[in-house]
mmCIF file of C-alpha atoms in Angstrom:
data_model
loop_
_atom_site.group_PDB
_atom_site.id
_atom_site.type_symbol
_atom_site.label_atom_id
_atom_site.label_comp_id
_atom_site.label_asym_id
_atom_site.label_seq_id
_atom_site.Cartn_x
_atom_site.Cartn_y
_atom_site.Cartn_z
ATOM 1 C CA ALA C 1 2.575 -72.076 -149.934
ATOM 2 C CA GLN C 2 -1.016 -72.642 -148.781
ATOM 3 C CA HIS C 3 0.162 -75.150 -146.168
ATOM 4 C CA LYS C 4 2.782 -72.646 -144.966
ATOM 5 C CA GLU C 5 0.159 -69.892 -144.668
ATOM 6 C CA ASN C 6 -2.071 -72.078 -142.508
ATOM 7 C CA LEU C 7 0.817 -73.184 -140.311
ATOM 8 C CA LEU C 8 2.067 -69.639 -139.649
ATOM 9 C CA LEU C 9 -1.389 -68.387 -138.779
ATOM 10 C CA LYS C 10 -1.871 -71.241 -136.296
ATOM 11 C CA MET C 11 1.470 -70.391 -134.672
ATOM 12 C CA GLN C 12 0.123 -66.875 -134.030
ATOM 13 C CA GLY C 13 -2.924 -68.231 -132.183
ATOM 14 C CA ILE C 14 -5.291 -67.980 -135.135
ATOM 15 C CA LYS C 15 -6.918 -71.410 -135.276
ATOM 16 C CA LEU C 16 -7.066 -72.630 -138.842
ATOM 17 C CA LYS C 17 -7.087 -76.279 -139.795
ATOM 18 C CA ILE C 18 -3.782 -77.511 -141.258
ATOM 19 C CA LEU C 19 -4.711 -79.613 -144.234
ATOM 20 C CA LYS C 20 -3.299 -82.942 -145.241
ATOM 21 C CA PHE C 21 -1.953 -83.218 -148.764
ATOM 22 C CA SER C 22 -4.868 -85.448 -149.781
ATOM 23 C CA ASP C 23 -7.308 -82.748 -148.678
ATOM 24 C CA LEU C 24 -5.821 -80.154 -151.033
ATOM 25 C CA VAL C 25 -7.653 -81.698 -153.995
ATOM 26 C CA GLN C 26 -10.941 -80.214 -152.741
ATOM 27 C CA PRO C 27 -11.246 -76.520 -151.779
ATOM 28 C CA SER C 28 -11.565 -76.083 -148.007
ATOM 29 C CA SER C 29 -13.122 -73.213 -146.106
ATOM 30 C CA ALA C 30 -9.661 -72.101 -144.988
ATOM 31 C CA ARG C 31 -8.372 -72.067 -148.559
ATOM 32 C CA ILE C 32 -11.405 -70.145 -149.723
ATOM 33 C CA VAL C 33 -10.970 -67.558 -146.959
ATOM 34 C CA LEU C 34 -7.276 -67.106 -147.678
ATOM 35 C CA SER C 35 -7.981 -66.739 -151.400
ATOM 36 C CA ILE C 36 -10.093 -63.616 -150.784
ATOM 37 C CA ASP C 37 -7.869 -60.580 -150.283
ATOM 38 C CA ASP C 38 -10.316 -58.640 -148.092
ATOM 39 C CA LEU C 39 -10.681 -61.544 -145.665
ATOM 40 C CA LEU C 40 -6.946 -62.222 -145.639
ATOM 41 C CA VAL C 41 -6.297 -58.573 -144.843
ATOM 42 C CA GLU C 42 -8.704 -58.767 -141.884
ATOM 43 C CA ILE C 43 -6.797 -61.794 -140.564
ATOM 44 C CA LEU C 44 -3.363 -60.221 -141.053
ATOM 45 C CA LEU C 45 -4.454 -57.039 -139.296
ATOM 46 C CA ARG C 46 -4.789 -59.112 -136.113
ATOM 47 C CA VAL C 47 -1.228 -60.423 -136.312
ATOM 48 C CA PRO C 48 1.615 -58.684 -134.394
ATOM 49 C CA ILE C 49 3.790 -56.432 -136.544
ATOM 50 C CA ARG C 50 6.945 -58.420 -135.806
ATOM 51 C CA SER C 51 5.251 -61.541 -137.138
ATOM 52 C CA LEU C 52 4.106 -59.709 -140.265
ATOM 53 C CA LEU C 53 7.745 -59.072 -141.112
ATOM 54 C CA CYS C 54 8.227 -62.858 -141.256
ATOM 55 C CA PHE C 55 4.960 -63.421 -143.112
ATOM 56 C CA LYS C 56 6.236 -61.373 -146.058
ATOM 57 C CA THR C 57 8.258 -64.420 -147.088
ATOM 58 C CA VAL C 58 5.219 -66.747 -147.330
ATOM 59 C CA SER C 59 4.315 -65.819 -150.902
ATOM 60 C CA LYS C 60 4.436 -62.967 -153.386
ATOM 61 C CA ARG C 61 0.754 -62.330 -152.718
ATOM 62 C CA TRP C 62 1.285 -61.959 -148.970
ATOM 63 C CA LEU C 63 4.321 -59.758 -149.627
ATOM 64 C CA SER C 64 2.242 -57.514 -151.879
ATOM 65 C CA ILE C 65 -0.502 -57.150 -149.266
ATOM 66 C CA ILE C 66 1.756 -56.564 -146.254
ATOM 67 C CA THR C 67 3.972 -54.006 -148.012
ATOM 68 C CA HIS C 68 1.086 -52.046 -149.536
ATOM 69 C CA PRO C 69 0.983 -48.479 -148.093
ATOM 70 C CA HIS C 70 -2.743 -48.770 -147.340
ATOM 71 C CA PHE C 71 -2.208 -51.931 -145.287
ATOM 72 C CA SER C 72 0.654 -50.257 -143.409
ATOM 73 C CA VAL C 73 -1.706 -47.503 -142.308
ATOM 74 C CA LEU C 74 -4.527 -49.933 -141.403
ATOM 75 C CA CYS C 75 -2.342 -52.034 -139.115
ATOM 76 C CA GLN C 76 -1.121 -48.981 -137.205
ATOM 77 C CA PRO C 77 -3.710 -48.206 -134.518
ATOM 78 C CA ASN C 78 -4.687 -44.625 -133.877
ATOM 79 C CA PRO C 79 -3.357 -43.622 -131.474
ATOM 80 C CA ASN C 80 -0.342 -45.907 -131.657
ATOM 81 C CA ARG C 81 1.316 -46.141 -128.266
ATOM 82 C CA ALA C 82 5.078 -46.388 -127.860
ATOM 83 C CA VAL C 83 6.304 -49.825 -126.751
ATOM 84 C CA GLY C 84 9.766 -48.735 -125.640
ATOM 85 C CA LEU C 85 12.390 -46.039 -125.422
ATOM 86 C CA PHE C 86 15.821 -45.698 -127.016
ATOM 87 C CA LEU C 87 18.482 -43.851 -125.022
ATOM 88 C CA THR C 88 21.640 -42.536 -126.625
ATOM 89 C CA CYS C 89 24.637 -44.012 -124.824
ATOM 90 C CA PRO C 90 27.017 -41.205 -123.787
ATOM 91 C CA TYR C 91 29.971 -43.582 -123.547
ATOM 92 C CA SER C 92 29.787 -44.596 -127.233
ATOM 93 C CA LEU C 93 32.138 -42.999 -129.751
ATOM 94 C CA PRO C 94 30.704 -40.106 -131.822
ATOM 95 C CA ALA C 95 31.460 -41.997 -135.027
ATOM 96 C CA LYS C 96 29.788 -45.157 -133.670
ATOM 97 C CA PRO C 97 26.717 -44.141 -131.645
ATOM 98 C CA GLN C 98 25.173 -46.883 -129.498
ATOM 99 C CA PHE C 99 21.695 -47.058 -127.977
ATOM 100 C CA ASP C 100 20.204 -48.637 -124.871
ATOM 101 C CA TYR C 101 16.625 -49.882 -125.133
ATOM 102 C CA VAL C 102 13.990 -49.797 -122.385
ATOM 103 C CA HIS C 103 10.905 -51.900 -123.141
ATOM 104 C CA PHE C 104 7.664 -50.899 -121.426
ATOM 105 C CA ASP C 105 6.373 -54.469 -121.016
ATOM 106 C CA LYS C 106 8.469 -56.093 -118.289
ATOM 107 C CA LYS C 107 6.645 -59.418 -118.559
ATOM 108 C CA ASN C 108 7.422 -60.039 -122.236
ATOM 109 C CA PRO C 109 10.436 -57.912 -123.180
ATOM 110 C CA PRO C 110 11.517 -58.673 -126.757
ATOM 111 C CA LYS C 111 14.998 -58.424 -128.186
ATOM 112 C CA PRO C 112 15.947 -54.761 -128.769
ATOM 113 C CA PRO C 113 15.186 -53.730 -132.367
ATOM 114 C CA PHE C 114 18.729 -52.349 -132.676
ATOM 115 C CA LYS C 115 21.827 -51.322 -130.715
ATOM 116 C CA ASN C 116 23.019 -49.141 -133.566
ATOM 117 C CA LEU C 117 21.711 -48.085 -136.960
ATOM 118 C CA LYS C 118 24.142 -50.001 -139.144
ATOM 119 C CA PHE C 119 21.415 -50.790 -141.651
ATOM 120 C CA ILE C 120 21.785 -47.163 -142.775
ATOM 121 C CA LYS C 121 24.809 -47.288 -145.037
ATOM 122 C CA ASP C 122 26.946 -44.414 -143.804
ATOM 123 C CA SER C 123 30.497 -44.948 -142.575
ATOM 124 C CA SER C 124 30.338 -41.865 -140.313
ATOM 125 C CA GLY C 125 27.893 -43.462 -137.877
ATOM 126 C CA ILE C 126 24.227 -42.583 -137.354
ATOM 127 C CA SER C 127 22.581 -40.563 -134.571
ATOM 128 C CA VAL C 128 18.849 -40.188 -133.895
ATOM 129 C CA LEU C 129 17.470 -36.645 -133.937
ATOM 130 C CA GLN C 130 13.734 -37.291 -133.513
ATOM 131 C CA SER C 131 11.136 -40.044 -133.296
ATOM 132 C CA CYS C 132 7.726 -39.451 -134.862
ATOM 133 C CA ASN C 133 4.902 -42.046 -134.987
ATOM 134 C CA GLY C 134 7.078 -44.984 -135.985
ATOM 135 C CA LEU C 135 9.659 -43.200 -138.133
ATOM 136 C CA MET C 136 12.971 -41.714 -137.019
ATOM 137 C CA LEU C 137 14.891 -38.719 -138.324
ATOM 138 C CA CYS C 138 18.627 -39.409 -138.245
ATOM 139 C CA SER C 139 21.907 -37.845 -139.265
ATOM 140 C CA ASN C 140 25.441 -39.039 -139.705
ATOM 141 C CA SER C 141 28.403 -37.930 -137.596
ATOM 142 C CA PRO C 142 30.674 -36.385 -140.223
ATOM 143 C CA LEU C 143 34.212 -35.204 -139.842
ATOM 144 C CA ARG C 144 34.701 -31.546 -139.126
ATOM 145 C CA LEU C 145 34.734 -30.331 -142.730
ATOM 146 C CA ALA C 146 32.341 -32.895 -144.174
ATOM 147 C CA LYS C 147 28.695 -32.290 -144.980
ATOM 148 C CA THR C 148 25.980 -33.721 -142.762
ATOM 149 C CA ASN C 149 23.688 -36.315 -144.311
ATOM 150 C CA TYR C 150 20.116 -36.752 -143.108
ATOM 151 C CA TYR C 151 17.956 -39.874 -143.241
ATOM 152 C CA VAL C 152 14.400 -40.945 -142.458
ATOM 153 C CA CYS C 153 14.194 -44.566 -141.347
ATOM 154 C CA ASN C 154 11.758 -47.124 -139.997
ATOM 155 C CA PRO C 155 13.601 -49.080 -137.262
ATOM 156 C CA THR C 156 10.987 -51.854 -137.359
ATOM 157 C CA THR C 157 11.384 -52.707 -141.038
ATOM 158 C CA LYS C 158 14.967 -51.348 -141.249
ATOM 159 C CA HIS C 159 14.110 -49.384 -144.380
ATOM 160 C CA TYR C 160 15.492 -45.875 -144.852
ATOM 161 C CA THR C 161 15.650 -42.968 -147.277
ATOM 162 C CA ALA C 162 18.477 -40.469 -147.664
ATOM 163 C CA LEU C 163 17.165 -36.920 -147.857
ATOM 164 C CA PRO C 164 18.347 -34.966 -150.914
ATOM 165 C CA LYS C 165 20.576 -31.942 -150.577
ATOM 166 C CA SER C 166 18.948 -28.562 -150.101
ATOM 167 C CA VAL C 167 19.194 -25.797 -152.699
ATOM 168 C CA LEU C 168 20.707 -23.635 -149.940
ATOM 169 C CA GLU C 169 23.459 -26.183 -149.300
ATOM 170 C CA THR C 170 25.833 -24.255 -151.561
ATOM 171 C CA GLU C 171 25.032 -20.946 -149.846
ATOM 172 C CA ASN C 172 26.688 -22.034 -146.560
ATOM 173 C CA SER C 173 23.413 -21.363 -144.774
ATOM 174 C CA LYS C 174 23.727 -22.766 -141.243
ATOM 175 C CA ILE C 175 21.078 -25.278 -140.145
ATOM 176 C CA HIS C 176 19.600 -24.563 -136.695
ATOM 177 C CA GLY C 177 17.154 -27.447 -136.573
ATOM 178 C CA ILE C 178 15.506 -30.118 -138.673
ATOM 179 C CA SER C 179 12.220 -31.838 -137.745
ATOM 180 C CA LEU C 180 10.103 -34.728 -138.980
ATOM 181 C CA ALA C 181 6.313 -34.532 -139.431
ATOM 182 C CA PHE C 182 4.489 -37.828 -139.919
ATOM 183 C CA ASP C 183 0.922 -38.854 -139.111
ATOM 184 C CA PRO C 184 -0.105 -42.171 -140.734
ATOM 185 C CA ALA C 185 -3.732 -41.491 -139.833
ATOM 186 C CA LYS C 186 -3.655 -38.539 -142.240
ATOM 187 C CA SER C 187 -1.175 -39.645 -144.905
ATOM 188 C CA PRO C 188 1.403 -42.389 -145.549
ATOM 189 C CA HIS C 189 3.861 -39.659 -146.581
ATOM 190 C CA TYR C 190 6.100 -37.653 -144.271
ATOM 191 C CA LYS C 191 7.456 -34.122 -144.463
ATOM 192 C CA VAL C 192 10.730 -32.692 -143.168
ATOM 193 C CA ILE C 193 11.072 -29.091 -141.986
ATOM 194 C CA CYS C 194 14.462 -27.378 -141.833
ATOM 195 C CA VAL C 195 15.156 -24.068 -140.076
ATOM 196 C CA ARG C 196 18.329 -22.363 -141.261
ATOM 197 C CA ASP C 197 19.913 -18.941 -141.660
ATOM 198 C CA SER C 198 18.226 -16.744 -144.237
ATOM 199 C CA VAL C 199 20.393 -15.953 -147.252
ATOM 200 C CA SER C 200 18.466 -12.794 -148.161
ATOM 201 C CA SER C 201 17.956 -11.331 -144.658
ATOM 202 C CA PRO C 202 20.877 -11.385 -142.169
ATOM 203 C CA GLN C 203 20.044 -12.287 -138.543
ATOM 204 C CA HIS C 204 16.831 -13.967 -139.729
ATOM 205 C CA TYR C 205 15.731 -17.579 -140.048
ATOM 206 C CA GLN C 206 14.252 -19.278 -143.102
ATOM 207 C CA ILE C 207 12.089 -22.410 -143.273
ATOM 208 C CA GLU C 208 12.580 -25.055 -145.932
ATOM 209 C CA ILE C 209 10.186 -27.949 -146.394
ATOM 210 C CA TYR C 210 10.699 -31.334 -148.016
ATOM 211 C CA PRO C 211 7.478 -33.231 -148.867
ATOM 212 C CA ALA C 212 8.456 -36.869 -149.380
ATOM 213 C CA GLN C 213 5.565 -37.508 -151.777
ATOM 214 C CA THR C 214 6.605 -34.868 -154.304
ATOM 215 C CA GLY C 215 9.963 -33.356 -153.321
ATOM 216 C CA PRO C 216 12.281 -31.488 -153.695
ATOM 217 C CA TRP C 217 13.271 -29.043 -150.963
ATOM 218 C CA ARG C 218 11.644 -25.621 -151.313
ATOM 219 C CA LEU C 219 11.460 -22.399 -149.335
ATOM 220 C CA SER C 220 8.338 -21.760 -147.252
ATOM 221 C CA GLY C 221 7.260 -18.332 -146.043
ATOM 222 C CA ASP C 222 9.321 -15.217 -145.411
ATOM 223 C CA PRO C 223 12.457 -14.816 -143.244
ATOM 224 C CA PHE C 224 11.628 -14.345 -139.558
ATOM 225 C CA ILE C 225 13.093 -13.702 -136.102
ATOM 226 C CA ALA C 226 12.527 -16.015 -133.127
ATOM 227 C CA ASP C 227 14.047 -17.033 -129.780
ATOM 228 C CA VAL C 228 13.368 -20.765 -129.446
ATOM 229 C CA ASN C 229 15.344 -24.016 -129.565
ATOM 230 C CA PHE C 230 14.917 -25.264 -133.137
ATOM 231 C CA SER C 231 16.904 -28.451 -132.474
ATOM 232 C CA LYS C 232 14.065 -29.945 -130.377
ATOM 233 C CA GLY C 233 10.994 -29.798 -132.586
ATOM 234 C CA VAL C 234 7.860 -31.741 -131.610
ATOM 235 C CA TYR C 235 5.172 -32.746 -134.130
ATOM 236 C CA TRP C 236 1.572 -32.563 -132.907
ATOM 237 C CA ASN C 237 -1.836 -31.807 -134.395
ATOM 238 C CA GLY C 238 -0.509 -30.952 -137.860
ATOM 239 C CA SER C 239 2.235 -28.580 -136.692
ATOM 240 C CA ILE C 240 5.856 -28.550 -135.545
ATOM 241 C CA TYR C 241 6.344 -26.863 -132.162
ATOM 242 C CA TRP C 242 9.503 -25.319 -130.708
ATOM 243 C CA ILE C 243 9.932 -23.755 -127.270
ATOM 244 C CA SER C 244 12.559 -21.835 -125.369
ATOM 245 C CA THR C 245 13.611 -23.822 -122.316
ATOM 246 C CA SER C 246 14.705 -20.913 -120.116
ATOM 247 C CA GLY C 247 14.556 -17.145 -119.906
ATOM 248 C CA ASN C 248 11.568 -15.535 -121.614
ATOM 249 C CA LEU C 249 9.497 -18.678 -122.307
ATOM 250 C CA THR C 250 7.882 -18.693 -125.714
ATOM 251 C CA CYS C 251 6.414 -21.317 -128.049
ATOM 252 C CA LEU C 252 6.517 -21.066 -131.831
ATOM 253 C CA TYR C 253 4.708 -23.407 -134.205
ATOM 254 C CA TYR C 254 4.672 -24.047 -137.942
ATOM 255 C CA ASN C 255 1.419 -25.358 -139.442
ATOM 256 C CA LEU C 256 2.191 -27.729 -142.316
ATOM 257 C CA ASP C 257 -1.223 -27.560 -143.994
ATOM 258 C CA PHE C 258 -1.217 -23.767 -144.314
ATOM 259 C CA GLU C 259 2.599 -23.370 -144.191
ATOM 260 C CA ARG C 260 2.506 -20.504 -141.735
ATOM 261 C CA LEU C 261 4.096 -19.620 -138.406
ATOM 262 C CA GLY C 262 2.264 -18.782 -135.212
ATOM 263 C CA VAL C 263 2.892 -18.159 -131.521
ATOM 264 C CA MET C 264 1.211 -20.375 -128.951
ATOM 265 C CA PRO C 265 0.581 -19.084 -125.410
ATOM 266 C CA MET C 266 2.646 -20.634 -122.643
ATOM 267 C CA PRO C 267 1.065 -21.866 -119.394
ATOM 268 C CA HIS C 268 0.681 -19.485 -116.490
ATOM 269 C CA PHE C 269 3.236 -20.712 -113.982
ATOM 270 C CA PRO C 270 2.605 -19.754 -110.328
ATOM 271 C CA ASP C 271 6.307 -19.112 -109.724
ATOM 272 C CA ASP C 272 8.738 -18.229 -112.501
ATOM 273 C CA GLN C 273 11.749 -17.932 -110.216
ATOM 274 C CA GLY C 274 14.371 -20.659 -110.483
ATOM 275 C CA THR C 275 12.386 -22.945 -112.760
ATOM 276 C CA THR C 276 13.109 -24.637 -116.051
ATOM 277 C CA ILE C 277 11.244 -26.630 -118.699
ATOM 278 C CA THR C 278 12.139 -30.267 -118.031
ATOM 279 C CA TYR C 279 9.966 -32.038 -120.590
ATOM 280 C CA PHE C 280 8.184 -31.101 -123.820
ATOM 281 C CA GLY C 281 6.762 -33.876 -125.967
ATOM 282 C CA GLU C 282 3.821 -35.667 -127.580
ATOM 283 C CA SER C 283 2.201 -39.021 -126.884
ATOM 284 C CA CYS C 284 -0.885 -40.598 -128.472
ATOM 285 C CA GLY C 285 -2.180 -37.274 -129.763
ATOM 286 C CA HIS C 286 -1.486 -35.296 -126.555
ATOM 287 C CA LEU C 287 1.048 -32.463 -126.210
ATOM 288 C CA HIS C 288 2.624 -32.141 -122.737
ATOM 289 C CA LEU C 289 4.944 -29.780 -120.920
ATOM 290 C CA THR C 290 6.468 -29.828 -117.434
ATOM 291 C CA LYS C 291 8.311 -27.141 -115.526
ATOM 292 C CA ILE C 292 10.113 -27.896 -112.266
ATOM 293 C CA SER C 293 11.447 -25.471 -109.666
ATOM 294 C CA PHE C 294 14.985 -25.855 -108.370
ATOM 295 C CA TYR C 295 13.629 -25.845 -104.826
ATOM 296 C CA THR C 296 10.851 -28.411 -104.990
ATOM 297 C CA ILE C 297 9.930 -31.664 -106.694
ATOM 298 C CA ARG C 298 6.239 -31.003 -106.760
ATOM 299 C CA PHE C 299 5.217 -30.072 -110.271
ATOM 300 C CA ASP C 300 2.308 -29.980 -112.703
ATOM 301 C CA VAL C 301 2.062 -31.667 -116.082
ATOM 302 C CA TYR C 302 0.355 -29.368 -118.572
ATOM 303 C CA GLU C 303 -1.541 -30.433 -121.682
ATOM 304 C CA MET C 304 -2.503 -28.292 -124.674
ATOM 305 C CA ARG C 305 -6.131 -28.278 -125.760
ATOM 306 C CA ARG C 306 -6.758 -29.738 -129.211
ATOM 307 C CA ASP C 307 -7.756 -26.333 -130.614
ATOM 308 C CA ASP C 308 -4.457 -24.730 -129.469
ATOM 309 C CA SER C 309 -6.414 -22.330 -127.260
ATOM 310 C CA GLU C 310 -4.722 -22.909 -123.898
ATOM 311 C CA TRP C 311 -2.722 -25.155 -121.597
ATOM 312 C CA PHE C 312 -4.403 -26.824 -118.638
ATOM 313 C CA VAL C 313 -3.083 -28.865 -115.709
ATOM 314 C CA LYS C 314 -3.531 -32.530 -116.583
ATOM 315 C CA TYR C 315 -1.585 -34.210 -113.765
ATOM 316 C CA LYS C 316 -0.157 -33.160 -110.416
ATOM 317 C CA VAL C 317 3.058 -34.887 -109.331
ATOM 318 C CA ASP C 318 4.465 -34.905 -105.808
ATOM 319 C CA PHE C 319 7.827 -36.631 -105.265
ATOM 320 C CA GLU C 320 8.302 -35.087 -101.815
ATOM 321 C CA ARG C 321 6.438 -37.894 -100.096
ATOM 322 C CA PRO C 322 8.670 -39.768 -97.606
ATOM 323 C CA ASP C 323 8.366 -43.064 -99.464
ATOM 324 C CA HIS C 324 9.610 -41.619 -102.777
ATOM 325 C CA GLU C 325 13.137 -40.571 -101.737
ATOM 326 C CA LEU C 326 13.676 -38.420 -104.830
ATOM 327 C CA THR C 327 15.302 -35.002 -104.992
ATOM 328 C CA TYR C 328 15.442 -32.460 -107.791
ATOM 329 C CA CYS C 329 18.957 -33.524 -108.812
ATOM 330 C CA SER C 330 18.322 -37.263 -108.537
ATOM 331 C CA PHE C 331 15.966 -37.778 -111.476
ATOM 332 C CA THR C 332 15.173 -36.538 -114.949
ATOM 333 C CA ILE C 333 12.073 -37.066 -117.099
ATOM 334 C CA LEU C 334 12.798 -39.170 -120.170
ATOM 335 C CA SER C 335 9.274 -39.438 -121.549
ATOM 336 C CA LEU C 336 5.571 -39.183 -120.793
ATOM 337 C CA VAL C 337 3.566 -42.044 -122.281
ATOM 338 C CA ARG C 338 -0.190 -42.060 -122.800
ATOM 339 C CA GLY C 339 -2.462 -44.920 -123.876
ATOM 340 C CA LYS C 340 -6.041 -45.605 -124.845
ATOM 341 C CA ARG C 341 -7.115 -45.652 -121.186
ATOM 342 C CA GLU C 342 -6.544 -42.802 -118.765
ATOM 343 C CA GLU C 343 -4.973 -45.153 -116.206
ATOM 344 C CA ASP C 344 -2.307 -46.115 -118.747
ATOM 345 C CA ALA C 345 -0.482 -42.766 -118.456
ATOM 346 C CA PHE C 346 3.008 -42.834 -116.912
ATOM 347 C CA LEU C 347 6.311 -41.001 -116.711
ATOM 348 C CA VAL C 348 9.619 -42.649 -117.590
ATOM 349 C CA LEU C 349 12.281 -41.394 -115.178
ATOM 350 C CA ALA C 350 16.039 -41.831 -114.988
ATOM 351 C CA ALA C 351 16.857 -42.172 -111.267
ATOM 352 C CA VAL C 352 20.469 -41.042 -111.238
ATOM 353 C CA ASN C 353 21.467 -42.018 -107.710
ATOM 354 C CA ASP C 354 20.099 -45.548 -108.115
ATOM 355 C CA ASP C 355 21.337 -46.223 -111.669
ATOM 356 C CA LYS C 356 17.922 -47.265 -112.917
ATOM 357 C CA VAL C 357 15.067 -46.302 -115.205
ATOM 358 C CA MET C 358 11.680 -46.156 -113.486
ATOM 359 C CA LYS C 359 8.015 -45.965 -114.374
ATOM 360 C CA TYR C 360 5.766 -43.602 -112.419
ATOM 361 C CA ASN C 361 2.042 -44.142 -112.952
ATOM 362 C CA LEU C 362 0.403 -40.715 -113.077
ATOM 363 C CA ILE C 363 -2.986 -42.004 -111.904
ATOM 364 C CA ASN C 364 -2.299 -44.367 -109.011
ATOM 365 C CA LYS C 365 0.992 -42.611 -108.020
ATOM 366 C CA THR C 366 3.092 -45.785 -107.932
ATOM 367 C CA PHE C 367 6.673 -46.549 -108.975
ATOM 368 C CA GLU C 368 7.948 -49.548 -110.889
ATOM 369 C CA LYS C 369 11.509 -50.277 -111.965
ATOM 370 C CA PHE C 370 12.049 -50.873 -115.673
ATOM 371 C CA CYS C 371 15.747 -51.767 -115.624
ATOM 372 C CA ASP C 372 19.132 -51.094 -114.053
ATOM 373 C CA TYR C 373 22.100 -49.329 -115.595
ATOM 374 C CA ASP C 374 25.567 -50.765 -115.171
ATOM 375 C CA VAL C 375 27.201 -47.352 -115.446
ATOM 376 C CA ASP C 376 28.057 -44.538 -113.058
ATOM 377 C CA ASP C 377 25.641 -41.804 -112.000
ATOM 378 C CA GLU C 378 27.018 -39.151 -114.329
ATOM 379 C CA ARG C 379 26.566 -41.377 -117.360
ATOM 380 C CA VAL C 380 22.962 -42.202 -116.519
ATOM 381 C CA PHE C 381 22.181 -38.506 -116.182
ATOM 382 C CA ASN C 382 23.991 -37.643 -119.411
ATOM 383 C CA CYS C 383 22.239 -40.490 -121.199
ATOM 384 C CA SER C 384 18.887 -38.952 -120.403
ATOM 385 C CA THR C 385 19.893 -35.456 -121.421
ATOM 386 C CA ILE C 386 21.532 -36.466 -124.715
ATOM 387 C CA GLY C 387 18.427 -38.067 -126.124
ATOM 388 C CA ALA C 388 15.471 -40.335 -125.395
ATOM 389 C CA PHE C 389 13.388 -41.468 -128.358
ATOM 390 C CA GLU C 390 10.097 -43.364 -128.280
ATOM 391 C CA TYR C 391 9.907 -46.585 -130.270
ATOM 392 C CA ILE C 392 6.598 -47.255 -132.032
ATOM 393 C CA GLU C 393 6.227 -50.412 -134.083
ATOM 394 C CA SER C 394 5.117 -49.620 -137.626
ATOM 395 C CA LEU C 395 5.203 -50.934 -141.194
ATOM 396 C CA CYS C 396 4.962 -47.443 -142.705
#
């Protein structure tokens, strides 16, 4: 086992001497280092996550270290940038959802982590509802009269948990949205928030919360009225946020620490005529929103201040330059990705007319093609509108 440990570490670029059998009689510096858990942890923290999955088979000791919740949190940088994007394929059958994967590193694109979620044992097929800091919230695709099952999974480790049934399940209380809240920098445990019809107050909503650490489902707060899209919740800064995408634009949030609802101000848009929210999401601890007019493809990217006080214009985008050749109907925003450096920020766009996914750097204003799609224009557009989910490697 010691020889195997040394060999695997050398394969990852960590230069440790591989000992001959005759040398094993006397303790070596490498053996001494690897016998001290704190030093071994420091070495393993510098190994790529995909390699750590293989290293779990080296020995029971390595398995214990790598699968420990504290180690899982340590090896996940904060912020942890997405490495790719999963797109729901519109041409796949509802009972057998398929996914296309776009990796952000064109030079060293790895094999896609999955094309479907077969590792979740559900014969109805699995769809992704939300991605949150390395975990994914999923549901099955039941027959018309069957109950929907919900799961939280880690696509990197292919581990998953089936969420228990709610106490309101027997009350035929309709679910309007379910969201995942997970921040490994704060806790290794996730929470799930469900918004459904109130049983006690007609025409009202009720929030249920499921804390994975303690369980079970329980009611949170009083019934309330709201006009937002609860199916597209975004977790940021300790709260779940929902917005209305058209009409009277509003933003509602639910703070998980205090378990209370609040209303967040929307940006002041210069022109509210003929515009729509085209992107609302989080990346590396930043909450973003874009709104594009039907008549122009110049738009601003707004960011919310950390104290929830106001939106401000973070980036200005102009696709009306002659060299861009984009129109309002020819692209859709799949994601906005931030990194540790300001110059790492970019948009991921689906260019419908060209059947390709593109990267637009928000700082130097340049385009780069990620990949082509071997499907027709309508399918590329539908693929982007059905669902795009960031993939973050994690052991949590």
